[in-house]
Amino acid sequence: MPLEEIWNKCLSIIEKKVGDNVFELWFKPMKLAQLKEQNAVIDIPNRFFKDWIDDYYPALLTDALGDVSGHPVSVKLRVAEKIDPETRKMDARLEVRKQRLASKGIYLNPKYIFDNFITGPSNQFAHAAAMAVAENPGASYNPLFIYGGVGLGKTHLITAIGNKVADRKKDFNILYVSSEQFTNEVVSAVRHGKTEELKKKYRNLDLLLVDDVQFLENKAATQEELFHTINVLYEKQSQIVISSDRPPKEIKTITDRLRSRFGMGLIADIQAPEPELKMAIIQKKAEMERIRLSEDVVSFLASKVKSNIRELEGCLIRLGAHSSLTGCPIDVAMAKNILRDILAEEDVPITVETIQKTVAEHFGIKYLDMKSKRRNKEIAMPRQIAMYISRQLTGSSLSDIGKNFGGKDHATVIYACKQIEDKRAKDEDFNKRIETLKNKIKI
């Protein structure tokens, strides 16, 4: 099959997975230059493309080429532009580290370390807990459960633990796994009668890092295997670190005993970043990527990009890529133009309906339950929370808010708001949950 035909088929697979905008911006400019047996070379315009792929879709090109060619393929990204010596040295150091760890069966992103994790009030506690675990794995905070919204730094933190432990404990058996990968391994082991091999792999670890554990919902066999794995590792005083987008008690359809295991160590949360932290992150990322940014561009990005840290960094990489291709310096006008598809959504008003849908999804109930007359606790509490947040984040009157909840009167809305205010004052965990929901809606 000709190279062009192979690459076109790969691009079709990729486009279906990432969507039109991402595909047009990042994947369409690439070109398959070589494919010899199990090795492929893909040409990309500049180093920002490589950084973006490594951060967001590290396995996508490999998987697509493997699917089309029918066998595993190792992918090398070849940068068209000339890279300055300092950047080349830094990239070489990261690659050497990555290969050194891989030779020991440890697959961690070498860029995710504590040194480049920027802290602020929203993530200080989680960072301190992660540092303590990395310094003394298995001795305290076991398991460590870190939760927070998408793109706030959970994967960075748990990977930083792995990287630090790998440096300090040369003989440690370390494994990072996403819950999706763990599920696939469990299914494959059961199907092919290799459950003993799976147990040997996971139950002889010194450090297990499990990312995005919320995706284990409704997967009974996988939950069972993880439960027993955690038990065995805990008894051996091996360290377990878990990340999720929500605290254990809010992960629906997992067994009570697994939920109990998640919470028997330390639970630490990461909140949405405050403006000062966003500015510090932009400056640090720009320094790492060797992107020149003026203070007004930094301020513009921090104030206008309402998304999470991952998206914020993605915006910066996009600007760097455009500047590198055109030779134009980055200013506010360029940022507005290049990021217009992202910034276009910033002024969309928050509606009661948006709040109802977000709260319903968070608590695992139906959106229509918000408007129903049912009063059982599983629905009544989320409904009151949605009324309370609607009162805070929209300009709607009490009567209008009530109408949106199935025709409730303004007195019902006032009562709901008072109930939530009282509970926030008495229950710190509940207070944090409300703040998390508000930040999620505002983003």
PDB file of C-alpha atoms in Angstrom, residues 142-145 210 213-214 216 223 226-227 230 240 242 244 247-249 251 254-267:
ATOM      1  CA  ASN A 142      -1.741   5.292  51.785  1.00  0.00           C
ATOM      2  CA  PRO A 143      -3.603   5.304  49.521  1.00  0.00           C
ATOM      3  CA  LEU A 144      -3.368   8.926  48.433  1.00  0.00           C
ATOM      4  CA  PHE A 145      -6.534   9.900  46.561  1.00  0.00           C
ATOM      5  CA  VAL A 210      -4.015   4.764  38.866  1.00  0.00           C
ATOM      6  CA  VAL A 213     -10.456   5.942  38.453  1.00  0.00           C
ATOM      7  CA  GLN A 214     -13.983   7.332  37.942  1.00  0.00           C
ATOM      8  CA  LEU A 216     -14.387   2.209  36.541  1.00  0.00           C
ATOM      9  CA  GLN A 223     -13.545  -3.041  40.405  1.00  0.00           C
ATOM     10  CA  LEU A 226      -8.632  -3.403  41.785  1.00  0.00           C
ATOM     11  CA  PHE A 227     -10.099  -3.996  45.246  1.00  0.00           C
ATOM     12  CA  ILE A 230      -5.198  -2.541  46.669  1.00  0.00           C
ATOM     13  CA  ILE A 240      -1.016   3.402  46.077  1.00  0.00           C
ATOM     14  CA  ILE A 242      -5.272   7.277  42.749  1.00  0.00           C
ATOM     15  CA  SER A 244     -10.360  10.993  39.990  1.00  0.00           C
ATOM     16  CA  PRO A 247     -14.258  12.374  45.668  1.00  0.00           C
ATOM     17  CA  PRO A 248     -14.887   8.669  46.413  1.00  0.00           C
ATOM     18  CA  LYS A 249     -18.362   9.200  47.875  1.00  0.00           C
ATOM     19  CA  ILE A 251     -18.319   8.061  42.300  1.00  0.00           C
ATOM     20  CA  ILE A 254     -18.765   1.367  42.553  1.00  0.00           C
ATOM     21  CA  THR A 255     -18.842  -1.121  45.402  1.00  0.00           C
ATOM     22  CA  ASP A 256     -18.958   0.223  48.948  1.00  0.00           C
ATOM     23  CA  ARG A 257     -15.863  -1.753  49.914  1.00  0.00           C
ATOM     24  CA  LEU A 258     -13.831  -0.277  47.039  1.00  0.00           C
ATOM     25  CA  ARG A 259     -15.061   3.199  47.956  1.00  0.00           C
ATOM     26  CA  SER A 260     -13.972   2.466  51.527  1.00  0.00           C
ATOM     27  CA  ARG A 261     -10.476   1.487  50.332  1.00  0.00           C
ATOM     28  CA  PHE A 262     -10.176   4.736  48.374  1.00  0.00           C
ATOM     29  CA  GLY A 263     -10.864   6.717  51.519  1.00  0.00           C
ATOM     30  CA  MET A 264      -8.763   4.874  54.079  1.00  0.00           C
ATOM     31  CA  GLY A 265      -5.662   7.021  53.440  1.00  0.00           C
ATOM     32  CA  LEU A 266      -5.707  10.717  52.560  1.00  0.00           C
ATOM     33  CA  ILE A 267      -8.113  12.482  50.193  1.00  0.00           C
TER      34      ILE A 267
END
